[in-house]
Coordinates of C-alpha atoms in Angstrom, one line a residue:
X291 CA -10.2 141.5 113.9
X292 CA -11.8 143.7 111.1
X293 CA -9.9 147.1 113.8
X294 CA -6.9 145.4 112.9
X295 CA -7.7 145.1 109.3
X296 CA -8.9 148.9 109.2
X297 CA -5.9 149.8 110.6
X298 CA -3.8 147.3 108.6
X299 CA -5.4 149.3 105.8
X300 CA -4.1 152.7 106.1
X301 CA -0.2 153.0 106.8
X302 CA 0.0 156.4 105.9
X303 CA -2.9 156.7 109.5
X304 CA -0.3 153.9 111.5
X305 CA 2.8 155.6 110.4
X306 CA 1.4 159.6 111.9
X307 CA 0.1 158.1 114.9
X308 CA 3.2 155.4 116.3
X309 CA 5.1 159.0 115.5
X310 CA 3.2 161.3 117.7
X311 CA 3.3 158.2 120.4
X312 CA 7.3 158.1 119.7
X313 CA 6.9 161.9 121.0
X314 CA 5.0 162.2 123.7
X315 CA 6.4 159.1 125.1
X316 CA 10.1 160.7 124.4
X317 CA 9.1 164.0 126.3
X318 CA 7.7 161.3 129.0
X319 CA 10.5 159.5 129.2
X320 CA 12.5 162.6 130.0
X321 CA 10.8 163.8 133.2
X322 CA 10.8 160.6 134.1
X323 CA 14.9 161.0 134.1
X324 CA 14.9 164.6 135.2
X325 CA 12.9 163.7 138.3
X326 CA 14.3 160.1 138.9
X327 CA 18.0 162.4 138.3
X328 CA 16.9 165.2 140.9

């Protein structure tokens, strides 16, 4: 519970984490797609 509250109190940090997460997920997805296509 406290962890969630602390995260909500830091939107800037969350935004950066989400951006890095999305970028990593995008890279992984692209690699997976390339593997499937092959």
